[in-house]
PDB file of C-alpha atoms and ligand atoms in Angstrom:
ATOM      1  CA  MET F   1     -15.315  21.878  -5.454  1.00  0.00           C
ATOM      2  CA  THR F   2     -14.778  18.356  -4.158  1.00  0.00           C
ATOM      3  CA  VAL F   3     -11.565  17.666  -2.239  1.00  0.00           C
ATOM      4  CA  PRO F   4      -9.500  14.698  -3.558  1.00  0.00           C
ATOM      5  CA  PHE F   5      -9.231  11.827  -1.064  1.00  0.00           C
ATOM      6  CA  LEU F   6      -5.426  11.895  -1.312  1.00  0.00           C
ATOM      7  CA  GLN F   7      -3.580  14.814  -2.824  1.00  0.00           C
ATOM      8  CA  VAL F   8       0.174  14.713  -3.323  1.00  0.00           C
ATOM      9  CA  GLU F   9       1.820  17.991  -4.304  1.00  0.00           C
ATOM     10  CA  ASN F  10       5.400  18.445  -5.504  1.00  0.00           C
ATOM     11  CA  LEU F  11       6.754  15.691  -3.257  1.00  0.00           C
ATOM     12  CA  THR F  12      10.553  15.503  -3.319  1.00  0.00           C
ATOM     13  CA  LYS F  13      13.116  13.363  -1.472  1.00  0.00           C
ATOM     14  CA  ASP F  14      16.900  13.721  -1.551  1.00  0.00           C
ATOM     15  CA  PHE F  15      19.278  11.083  -0.194  1.00  0.00           C
ATOM     16  CA  GLY F  16      22.481  13.109  -0.044  1.00  0.00           C
ATOM     17  CA  GLY F  17      23.195  14.003  -3.661  1.00  0.00           C
ATOM     18  CA  LEU F  18      20.567  11.600  -5.061  1.00  0.00           C
ATOM     19  CA  ARG F  19      17.085  12.982  -5.801  1.00  0.00           C
ATOM     20  CA  ALA F  20      15.080   9.722  -5.410  1.00  0.00           C
ATOM     21  CA  VAL F  21      11.649  11.407  -5.752  1.00  0.00           C
ATOM     22  CA  GLU F  22      11.303  14.647  -7.706  1.00  0.00           C
ATOM     23  CA  ASP F  23       8.363  17.016  -7.753  1.00  0.00           C
ATOM     24  CA  VAL F  24       5.726  14.242  -7.769  1.00  0.00           C
ATOM     25  CA  SER F  25       2.070  15.334  -7.860  1.00  0.00           C
ATOM     26  CA  PHE F  26      -1.096  13.228  -8.219  1.00  0.00           C
ATOM     27  CA  THR F  27      -4.473  12.589  -6.611  1.00  0.00           C
ATOM     28  CA  ILE F  28      -6.403   9.440  -5.684  1.00  0.00           C
ATOM     29  CA  ASP F  29     -10.199   9.312  -5.328  1.00  0.00           C
ATOM     30  CA  ARG F  30     -11.954   7.418  -2.540  1.00  0.00           C
ATOM     31  CA  ASN F  31     -13.191   4.671  -4.868  1.00  0.00           C
ATOM     32  CA  GLU F  32     -10.108   4.246  -7.057  1.00  0.00           C
ATOM     33  CA  VAL F  33      -7.518   1.512  -7.524  1.00  0.00           C
ATOM     34  CA  VAL F  34      -4.342   3.080  -8.891  1.00  0.00           C
ATOM     35  CA  GLY F  35      -1.134   1.347 -10.027  1.00  0.00           C
ATOM     36  CA  LEU F  36       2.316   2.826  -9.397  1.00  0.00           C
ATOM     37  CA  ILE F  37       4.915   1.446 -11.786  1.00  0.00           C
ATOM     38  CA  GLY F  38       8.412   2.239 -12.980  1.00  0.00           C
ATOM     39  CA  PRO F  39      11.768   0.490 -13.515  1.00  0.00           C
ATOM     40  CA  ASN F  40      13.903  -0.731 -10.564  1.00  0.00           C
ATOM     41  CA  GLY F  41      15.167   2.192  -8.499  1.00  0.00           C
ATOM     42  CA  ALA F  42      12.561   4.606  -9.952  1.00  0.00           C
ATOM     43  CA  GLY F  43      11.508   5.719  -6.446  1.00  0.00           C
ATOM     44  CA  LYS F  44       8.280   3.765  -5.878  1.00  0.00           C
ATOM     45  CA  THR F  45       9.121   2.404  -2.411  1.00  0.00           C
ATOM     46  CA  THR F  46      10.533   5.795  -1.394  1.00  0.00           C
ATOM     47  CA  LEU F  47       7.284   7.460  -2.496  1.00  0.00           C
ATOM     48  CA  ILE F  48       5.157   5.082  -0.379  1.00  0.00           C
ATOM     49  CA  ARG F  49       7.432   5.706   2.627  1.00  0.00           C
ATOM     50  CA  LEU F  50       7.042   9.454   2.143  1.00  0.00           C
ATOM     51  CA  LEU F  51       3.233   9.164   2.053  1.00  0.00           C
ATOM     52  CA  MET F  52       3.282   7.262   5.386  1.00  0.00           C
ATOM     53  CA  ASN F  53       5.969   9.635   6.763  1.00  0.00           C
ATOM     54  CA  ILE F  54       8.285   6.697   7.452  1.00  0.00           C
ATOM     55  CA  LEU F  55      10.681   8.928   5.528  1.00  0.00           C
ATOM     56  CA  LYS F  56      10.524  12.716   5.893  1.00  0.00           C
ATOM     57  CA  PRO F  57      10.043  14.553   2.586  1.00  0.00           C
ATOM     58  CA  THR F  58      12.673  17.103   1.525  1.00  0.00           C
ATOM     59  CA  ALA F  59       9.835  19.194   0.050  1.00  0.00           C
ATOM     60  CA  GLY F  60       6.172  18.921  -0.902  1.00  0.00           C
ATOM     61  CA  LYS F  61       2.814  18.294   0.689  1.00  0.00           C
ATOM     62  CA  VAL F  62       0.498  15.317   1.347  1.00  0.00           C
ATOM     63  CA  THR F  63      -3.188  16.001   2.020  1.00  0.00           C
ATOM     64  CA  LEU F  64      -5.585  13.250   3.171  1.00  0.00           C
ATOM     65  CA  LYS F  65      -9.317  14.025   3.181  1.00  0.00           C
ATOM     66  CA  GLY F  66      -8.512  17.727   2.966  1.00  0.00           C
ATOM     67  CA  GLU F  67      -6.119  17.668   5.941  1.00  0.00           C
ATOM     68  CA  ASP F  68      -2.385  18.379   5.597  1.00  0.00           C
ATOM     69  CA  ILE F  69      -0.694  15.236   6.996  1.00  0.00           C
ATOM     70  CA  THR F  70       2.857  16.073   5.865  1.00  0.00           C
ATOM     71  CA  GLY F  71       5.230  15.248   8.722  1.00  0.00           C
ATOM     72  CA  GLN F  72       2.537  13.702  10.951  1.00  0.00           C
ATOM     73  CA  LYS F  73       3.459  10.558  12.901  1.00  0.00           C
ATOM     74  CA  THR F  74       2.867   7.306  10.979  1.00  0.00           C
ATOM     75  CA  ALA F  75       0.504   5.972  13.710  1.00  0.00           C
ATOM     76  CA  LYS F  76      -1.612   9.129  13.353  1.00  0.00           C
ATOM     77  CA  ILE F  77      -1.744   8.688   9.591  1.00  0.00           C
ATOM     78  CA  VAL F  78      -2.914   5.075  10.099  1.00  0.00           C
ATOM     79  CA  ASN F  79      -5.623   6.384  12.455  1.00  0.00           C
ATOM     80  CA  LYS F  80      -6.739   8.817   9.774  1.00  0.00           C
ATOM     81  CA  GLY F  81      -7.349   5.885   7.417  1.00  0.00           C
ATOM     82  CA  MET F  82      -4.191   5.275   5.363  1.00  0.00           C
ATOM     83  CA  ALA F  83      -2.099   2.096   5.815  1.00  0.00           C
ATOM     84  CA  SER F  84       0.647   0.361   3.854  1.00  0.00           C
ATOM     85  CA  THR F  85       2.360  -2.969   3.331  1.00  0.00           C
ATOM     86  CA  PHE F  86       6.098  -3.235   2.777  1.00  0.00           C
ATOM     87  CA  GLN F  87       8.174  -4.653  -0.059  1.00  0.00           C
ATOM     88  CA  VAL F  88      10.475  -6.422   2.417  1.00  0.00           C
ATOM     89  CA  VAL F  89       8.350  -8.290   4.972  1.00  0.00           C
ATOM     90  CA  LYS F  90       9.733  -8.110   8.528  1.00  0.00           C
ATOM     91  CA  PRO F  91       7.349  -9.748  11.020  1.00  0.00           C
ATOM     92  CA  PHE F  92       8.044 -10.307  14.723  1.00  0.00           C
ATOM     93  CA  ARG F  93       9.278 -13.809  13.994  1.00  0.00           C
ATOM     94  CA  HIS F  94       8.798 -15.268  17.496  1.00  0.00           C
ATOM     95  CA  LEU F  95       5.289 -13.876  18.010  1.00  0.00           C
ATOM     96  CA  PRO F  96       2.233 -15.815  16.846  1.00  0.00           C
ATOM     97  CA  VAL F  97       0.778 -14.758  13.501  1.00  0.00           C
ATOM     98  CA  ALA F  98      -2.360 -13.349  15.216  1.00  0.00           C
ATOM     99  CA  ALA F  99      -0.225 -11.223  17.567  1.00  0.00           C
ATOM    100  CA  ASN F 100       1.652  -9.821  14.574  1.00  0.00           C
ATOM    101  CA  VAL F 101      -1.655  -8.558  13.207  1.00  0.00           C
ATOM    102  CA  MET F 102      -2.907  -7.281  16.584  1.00  0.00           C
ATOM    103  CA  VAL F 103       0.234  -5.201  17.112  1.00  0.00           C
ATOM    104  CA  ALA F 104      -0.578  -3.371  13.884  1.00  0.00           C
ATOM    105  CA  CYS F 105      -3.929  -2.179  15.284  1.00  0.00           C
ATOM    106  CA  LEU F 106      -2.880  -1.150  18.793  1.00  0.00           C
ATOM    107  CA  SER F 107      -3.451   2.514  18.085  1.00  0.00           C
ATOM    108  CA  PRO F 108      -4.715   5.090  20.588  1.00  0.00           C
ATOM    109  CA  LYS F 109      -7.940   5.292  18.564  1.00  0.00           C
ATOM    110  CA  THR F 110      -8.773   1.631  19.196  1.00  0.00           C
ATOM    111  CA  LYS F 111      -7.797   1.833  22.874  1.00  0.00           C
ATOM    112  CA  ARG F 112     -10.172   4.744  23.519  1.00  0.00           C
ATOM    113  CA  LYS F 113     -13.070   2.513  22.601  1.00  0.00           C
ATOM    114  CA  GLY F 114     -12.762   0.666  25.926  1.00  0.00           C
ATOM    115  CA  GLU F 115     -13.191  -2.847  24.587  1.00  0.00           C
ATOM    116  CA  TRP F 116      -9.983  -2.553  22.650  1.00  0.00           C
ATOM    117  CA  VAL F 117      -8.605  -6.033  23.345  1.00  0.00           C
ATOM    118  CA  LYS F 118     -11.703  -7.768  22.069  1.00  0.00           C
ATOM    119  CA  THR F 119     -12.012  -5.452  19.106  1.00  0.00           C
ATOM    120  CA  VAL F 120      -8.387  -5.938  18.150  1.00  0.00           C
ATOM    121  CA  GLU F 121      -8.599  -9.728  18.449  1.00  0.00           C
ATOM    122  CA  LEU F 122     -11.687  -9.849  16.271  1.00  0.00           C
ATOM    123  CA  ARG F 123     -10.207  -7.539  13.695  1.00  0.00           C
ATOM    124  CA  ALA F 124      -7.028  -9.621  13.575  1.00  0.00           C
ATOM    125  CA  LEU F 125      -8.940 -12.867  13.094  1.00  0.00           C
ATOM    126  CA  ASP F 126     -11.188 -11.288  10.439  1.00  0.00           C
ATOM    127  CA  ALA F 127      -8.139 -10.048   8.573  1.00  0.00           C
ATOM    128  CA  LEU F 128      -6.364 -13.425   8.784  1.00  0.00           C
ATOM    129  CA  GLU F 129      -9.472 -15.202   7.594  1.00  0.00           C
ATOM    130  CA  PHE F 130      -9.867 -12.780   4.713  1.00  0.00           C
ATOM    131  CA  CYS F 131      -6.277 -13.435   3.655  1.00  0.00           C
ATOM    132  CA  GLY F 132      -6.758 -17.216   3.932  1.00  0.00           C
ATOM    133  CA  ILE F 133      -4.277 -17.842   6.776  1.00  0.00           C
ATOM    134  CA  ALA F 134      -6.597 -18.041   9.819  1.00  0.00           C
ATOM    135  CA  ASP F 135      -5.434 -21.650  10.367  1.00  0.00           C
ATOM    136  CA  LEU F 136      -1.926 -20.293  11.057  1.00  0.00           C
ATOM    137  CA  ALA F 137      -3.094 -17.741  13.681  1.00  0.00           C
ATOM    138  CA  LEU F 138      -1.329 -19.431  16.602  1.00  0.00           C
ATOM    139  CA  GLU F 139       1.871 -20.412  14.783  1.00  0.00           C
ATOM    140  CA  PRO F 140       4.986 -18.278  15.240  1.00  0.00           C
ATOM    141  CA  ALA F 141       5.537 -16.085  12.187  1.00  0.00           C
ATOM    142  CA  SER F 142       8.942 -17.768  11.696  1.00  0.00           C
ATOM    143  CA  VAL F 143       7.320 -20.954  10.294  1.00  0.00           C
ATOM    144  CA  LEU F 144       5.461 -19.154   7.473  1.00  0.00           C
ATOM    145  CA  SER F 145       6.378 -19.640   3.818  1.00  0.00           C
ATOM    146  CA  HIS F 146       7.173 -16.556   1.713  1.00  0.00           C
ATOM    147  CA  GLY F 147       3.672 -16.625   0.206  1.00  0.00           C
ATOM    148  CA  ASP F 148       2.041 -16.804   3.658  1.00  0.00           C
ATOM    149  CA  LEU F 149       4.283 -13.977   4.926  1.00  0.00           C
ATOM    150  CA  LYS F 150       3.040 -11.768   2.082  1.00  0.00           C
ATOM    151  CA  ARG F 151      -0.520 -12.614   3.144  1.00  0.00           C
ATOM    152  CA  LEU F 152       0.318 -11.832   6.779  1.00  0.00           C
ATOM    153  CA  GLU F 153       1.651  -8.472   5.614  1.00  0.00           C
ATOM    154  CA  LEU F 154      -1.654  -7.794   3.838  1.00  0.00           C
ATOM    155  CA  ALA F 155      -3.607  -8.912   6.931  1.00  0.00           C
ATOM    156  CA  ARG F 156      -1.607  -6.500   9.123  1.00  0.00           C
ATOM    157  CA  ALA F 157      -2.533  -3.583   6.888  1.00  0.00           C
ATOM    158  CA  ILE F 158      -6.217  -4.400   6.369  1.00  0.00           C
ATOM    159  CA  ALA F 159      -6.780  -5.079  10.084  1.00  0.00           C
ATOM    160  CA  THR F 160      -6.406  -1.321  10.628  1.00  0.00           C
ATOM    161  CA  GLU F 161      -9.462  -0.949   8.340  1.00  0.00           C
ATOM    162  CA  PRO F 162      -7.898   1.618   6.024  1.00  0.00           C
ATOM    163  CA  GLU F 163      -9.823   3.793   3.596  1.00  0.00           C
ATOM    164  CA  LEU F 164      -6.695   3.981   1.442  1.00  0.00           C
ATOM    165  CA  LEU F 165      -4.306   1.038   1.273  1.00  0.00           C
ATOM    166  CA  LEU F 166      -0.775   1.394  -0.149  1.00  0.00           C
ATOM    167  CA  LEU F 167       0.658  -1.930  -1.335  1.00  0.00           C
ATOM    168  CA  ASP F 168       4.355  -2.328  -2.183  1.00  0.00           C
ATOM    169  CA  GLU F 169       4.712  -5.355  -4.495  1.00  0.00           C
ATOM    170  CA  PRO F 170       1.909  -7.533  -3.070  1.00  0.00           C
ATOM    171  CA  PHE F 171       2.758 -10.205  -5.700  1.00  0.00           C
ATOM    172  CA  GLY F 172       6.534 -10.056  -5.111  1.00  0.00           C
ATOM    173  CA  GLY F 173       8.041 -13.568  -5.104  1.00  0.00           C
ATOM    174  CA  LEU F 174       4.644 -15.275  -5.442  1.00  0.00           C
ATOM    175  CA  SER F 175       3.960 -18.132  -7.860  1.00  0.00           C
ATOM    176  CA  PRO F 176       1.445 -17.473 -10.669  1.00  0.00           C
ATOM    177  CA  ALA F 177      -1.228 -19.391  -8.713  1.00  0.00           C
ATOM    178  CA  GLU F 178      -0.547 -17.406  -5.512  1.00  0.00           C
ATOM    179  CA  THR F 179      -0.536 -14.159  -7.514  1.00  0.00           C
ATOM    180  CA  THR F 180      -3.986 -14.923  -8.927  1.00  0.00           C
ATOM    181  CA  LEU F 181      -5.232 -15.693  -5.407  1.00  0.00           C
ATOM    182  CA  VAL F 182      -3.926 -12.441  -3.890  1.00  0.00           C
ATOM    183  CA  ALA F 183      -5.166 -10.406  -6.890  1.00  0.00           C
ATOM    184  CA  GLY F 184      -8.621 -11.905  -6.262  1.00  0.00           C
ATOM    185  CA  SER F 185      -8.417 -10.969  -2.561  1.00  0.00           C
ATOM    186  CA  LEU F 186      -7.522  -7.381  -3.460  1.00  0.00           C
ATOM    187  CA  ARG F 187     -10.477  -7.142  -5.833  1.00  0.00           C
ATOM    188  CA  ARG F 188     -12.848  -8.519  -3.170  1.00  0.00           C
ATOM    189  CA  LEU F 189     -11.376  -6.198  -0.567  1.00  0.00           C
ATOM    190  CA  HIS F 190     -11.899  -3.163  -2.791  1.00  0.00           C
ATOM    191  CA  LYS F 191     -15.514  -4.122  -3.416  1.00  0.00           C
ATOM    192  CA  GLY F 192     -16.085  -4.095   0.356  1.00  0.00           C
ATOM    193  CA  GLY F 193     -18.978  -5.720   2.141  1.00  0.00           C
ATOM    194  CA  ARG F 194     -17.842  -9.008   3.613  1.00  0.00           C
ATOM    195  CA  PHE F 195     -14.674  -7.785   5.330  1.00  0.00           C
ATOM    196  CA  GLY F 196     -14.677  -4.872   7.760  1.00  0.00           C
ATOM    197  CA  ARG F 197     -17.040  -4.127  10.562  1.00  0.00           C
ATOM    198  CA  LEU F 198     -16.516  -0.373  10.439  1.00  0.00           C
ATOM    199  CA  HIS F 199     -16.450   0.344   6.724  1.00  0.00           C
ATOM    200  CA  SER F 200     -18.932  -1.229   4.379  1.00  0.00           C
ATOM    201  CA  GLU F 201     -16.969   0.304   1.488  1.00  0.00           C
ATOM    202  CA  GLY F 202     -13.653  -1.311   0.582  1.00  0.00           C
ATOM    203  CA  PRO F 203     -10.490   0.809   0.576  1.00  0.00           C
ATOM    204  CA  ALA F 204      -9.048   2.819  -2.296  1.00  0.00           C
ATOM    205  CA  MET F 205      -5.657   1.376  -3.283  1.00  0.00           C
ATOM    206  CA  LEU F 206      -2.275   2.439  -4.601  1.00  0.00           C
ATOM    207  CA  ILE F 207      -0.483  -0.687  -5.807  1.00  0.00           C
ATOM    208  CA  VAL F 208       3.225  -0.873  -6.688  1.00  0.00           C
ATOM    209  CA  GLU F 209       3.905  -3.908  -8.884  1.00  0.00           C
ATOM    210  CA  HIS F 210       6.341  -5.235 -11.477  1.00  0.00           C
ATOM    211  CA  LYS F 211       3.915  -7.971 -12.577  1.00  0.00           C
ATOM    212  CA  LEU F 212       2.211  -5.622 -15.009  1.00  0.00           C
ATOM    213  CA  SER F 213      -0.222  -8.023 -16.674  1.00  0.00           C
ATOM    214  CA  GLU F 214      -1.845  -8.908 -13.314  1.00  0.00           C
ATOM    215  CA  LEU F 215      -1.734  -5.285 -12.142  1.00  0.00           C
ATOM    216  CA  MET F 216      -3.364  -3.871 -15.275  1.00  0.00           C
ATOM    217  CA  LYS F 217      -6.386  -6.142 -14.690  1.00  0.00           C
ATOM    218  CA  ILE F 218      -7.192  -4.582 -11.302  1.00  0.00           C
ATOM    219  CA  VAL F 219      -6.370  -0.873 -11.640  1.00  0.00           C
ATOM    220  CA  ASP F 220      -8.448   2.063 -12.901  1.00  0.00           C
ATOM    221  CA  ARG F 221      -5.432   4.294 -13.561  1.00  0.00           C
ATOM    222  CA  VAL F 222      -1.658   3.980 -13.583  1.00  0.00           C
ATOM    223  CA  ILE F 223       1.024   6.420 -12.428  1.00  0.00           C
ATOM    224  CA  VAL F 224       4.400   5.816 -14.077  1.00  0.00           C
ATOM    225  CA  ILE F 225       7.613   7.159 -12.565  1.00  0.00           C
ATOM    226  CA  ASN F 226      11.171   7.049 -13.853  1.00  0.00           C
ATOM    227  CA  PHE F 227      14.223   8.476 -12.073  1.00  0.00           C
ATOM    228  CA  GLY F 228      11.873   9.841  -9.396  1.00  0.00           C
ATOM    229  CA  LYS F 229       9.683  11.830 -11.806  1.00  0.00           C
ATOM    230  CA  VAL F 230       6.131  11.207 -13.031  1.00  0.00           C
ATOM    231  CA  ILE F 231       6.267  10.438 -16.763  1.00  0.00           C
ATOM    232  CA  ALA F 232       2.630   9.375 -17.291  1.00  0.00           C
ATOM    233  CA  ILE F 233      -0.712   9.166 -15.497  1.00  0.00           C
ATOM    234  CA  ASP F 234      -3.390   7.435 -17.550  1.00  0.00           C
ATOM    235  CA  VAL F 235      -5.749   4.479 -17.895  1.00  0.00           C
ATOM    236  CA  PRO F 236      -3.992   1.094 -18.402  1.00  0.00           C
ATOM    237  CA  GLY F 237      -4.886   0.882 -22.116  1.00  0.00           C
ATOM    238  CA  ASN F 238      -3.095   4.168 -22.843  1.00  0.00           C
ATOM    239  CA  VAL F 239      -0.138   3.648 -20.492  1.00  0.00           C
ATOM    240  CA  VAL F 240       1.015   0.474 -22.267  1.00  0.00           C
ATOM    241  CA  LYS F 241       1.083   2.406 -25.580  1.00  0.00           C
ATOM    242  CA  ASN F 242       2.787   5.517 -24.157  1.00  0.00           C
ATOM    243  CA  LYS F 243       6.107   6.243 -25.919  1.00  0.00           C
ATOM    244  CA  ASP F 244       7.842   7.609 -22.783  1.00  0.00           C
ATOM    245  CA  VAL F 245       6.739   4.587 -20.747  1.00  0.00           C
ATOM    246  CA  ILE F 246       7.991   2.088 -23.342  1.00  0.00           C
ATOM    247  CA  GLU F 247      11.288   3.989 -23.534  1.00  0.00           C
ATOM    248  CA  ALA F 248      11.660   3.969 -19.724  1.00  0.00           C
ATOM    249  CA  TYR F 249      11.237   0.204 -19.606  1.00  0.00           C
ATOM    250  CA  ILE F 250      13.203  -0.766 -22.693  1.00  0.00           C
ATOM    251  CA  GLY F 251      15.611   2.159 -22.917  1.00  0.00           C
ATOM    252  CA  LYS F 252      16.369   4.367 -25.905  1.00  0.00           C
ATOM    253  CA  GLY F 253      17.350   2.231 -28.869  1.00  0.00           C
ATOM    254  CA  GLY F 254      16.171  -0.893 -27.015  1.00  0.00           C
ATOM    255  CA  LYS F 255      14.862  -3.852 -28.908  1.00  0.00           C
TER     256      LYS F 255
HETATM  257  N1  LIG B   1      17.628   5.016   2.545  1.00  0.00           N
HETATM  258  C1  LIG B   1      18.210   5.302   1.383  1.00  0.00           C
HETATM  259  N2  LIG B   1      19.396   5.939   1.342  1.00  0.00           N
HETATM  260  C2  LIG B   1      19.982   6.259   0.151  1.00  0.00           C
HETATM  261  N3  LIG B   1      19.447   5.963  -1.045  1.00  0.00           N
HETATM  262  C3  LIG B   1      18.271   5.324  -1.062  1.00  0.00           C
HETATM  263  C4  LIG B   1      17.594   4.958   0.138  1.00  0.00           C
HETATM  264  N4  LIG B   1      16.428   4.323  -0.183  1.00  0.00           N
HETATM  265  C5  LIG B   1      16.399   4.306  -1.545  1.00  0.00           C
HETATM  266  N5  LIG B   1      17.495   4.895  -2.067  1.00  0.00           N
HETATM  267  C6  LIG B   1      17.767   5.096  -3.504  1.00  0.00           C
HETATM  268  O1  LIG B   1      16.661   5.807  -4.042  1.00  0.00           O
HETATM  269  C7  LIG B   1      16.334   5.327  -5.350  1.00  0.00           C
HETATM  270  C8  LIG B   1      14.886   4.861  -5.354  1.00  0.00           C
HETATM  271  O2  LIG B   1      14.795   3.651  -4.596  1.00  0.00           O
HETATM  272  P1  LIG B   1      13.414   2.908  -4.338  1.00  0.00           P
HETATM  273  O3  LIG B   1      13.693   1.780  -3.405  1.00  0.00           O
HETATM  274  O4  LIG B   1      12.394   3.889  -3.938  1.00  0.00           O
HETATM  275  O5  LIG B   1      13.084   2.353  -5.803  1.00  0.00           O
HETATM  276  P2  LIG B   1      11.917   1.387  -6.266  1.00  0.00           P
HETATM  277  O6  LIG B   1      11.234   2.075  -7.413  1.00  0.00           O
HETATM  278  O7  LIG B   1      11.092   0.959  -5.129  1.00  0.00           O
HETATM  279  O8  LIG B   1      12.754   0.146  -6.866  1.00  0.00           O
HETATM  280  P3  LIG B   1      12.345  -1.430  -6.901  1.00  0.00           P
HETATM  281  O9  LIG B   1      11.404  -1.587  -8.064  1.00  0.00           O
HETATM  282  O10 LIG B   1      13.662  -2.099  -7.196  1.00  0.00           O
HETATM  283  O11 LIG B   1      11.768  -1.812  -5.581  1.00  0.00           O
HETATM  284  C9  LIG B   1      17.361   4.244  -5.667  1.00  0.00           C
HETATM  285  O12 LIG B   1      18.398   4.825  -6.411  1.00  0.00           O
HETATM  286  C10 LIG B   1      17.833   3.784  -4.303  1.00  0.00           C
HETATM  287  O13 LIG B   1      19.146   3.286  -4.365  1.00  0.00           O
HETATM  288 MG1  LIG B   2      10.658  -0.825  -4.274  1.00  0.00          MG
END
């Protein structure tokens, strides 16, 4: 039997009396791009934070490449090949853009290689170039526009050369033109090849997005959650026709 690349089992998170994520189970294969959608407050960001152990689950299990990573330190999880971007971008505003990316890859794994400074610099520049902001490498992050900050956030995550990349609203606040550009970058990244010295294969992806028409073009499958619970897991063509999904978005009796 083959082991799923990522396996999430019965993941649950309570904030006091609020169950933000309830009994969520799914798997992601090594070569998949999966969407994670649901109305505002459904628990998408919480779920990503649980996977990275930025938040500790109340119950449930996360297995990456057959290894139980539940409760492991976030830096260790990044070393094992899973990285994420955040919905709210918070760079070190006074540090240069390149330094912001380098900080993201200063893991013990890279240091053990000996030439870690050079490796980290190269990775950072590769990532910035891939995201189209290499010309801003020496600028402080504080001068970046919202669109460029979103690209910096993507660069930070891909510089760690993940095998599975979790993206929380990569198109959030972007213009239609910027959205198309970033969607193209994600497709190229997934295909692999040009970017990444260590992995010739691009990463698998779990993408949270409200811009559904753009998202549906790049995903193989979609997970839909509502009030913390999975209500559908299916291919895009079926998800958009699913009665429970339509009801979650429009509401019972909605027009
Ligand atoms: N740290 C926290 N403490 C208490 N409640 C929280 C916390 N973080 C999130 N919540 C609550 O958990 C629920 C899920 O929030 P979450 O941010 O995961 O939703 P989301 O699906 O990402 O929404 P959006 O689409 O608006 O980003 C919400 O009711 C939210 O208010
Ligand atoms: Mg969110």
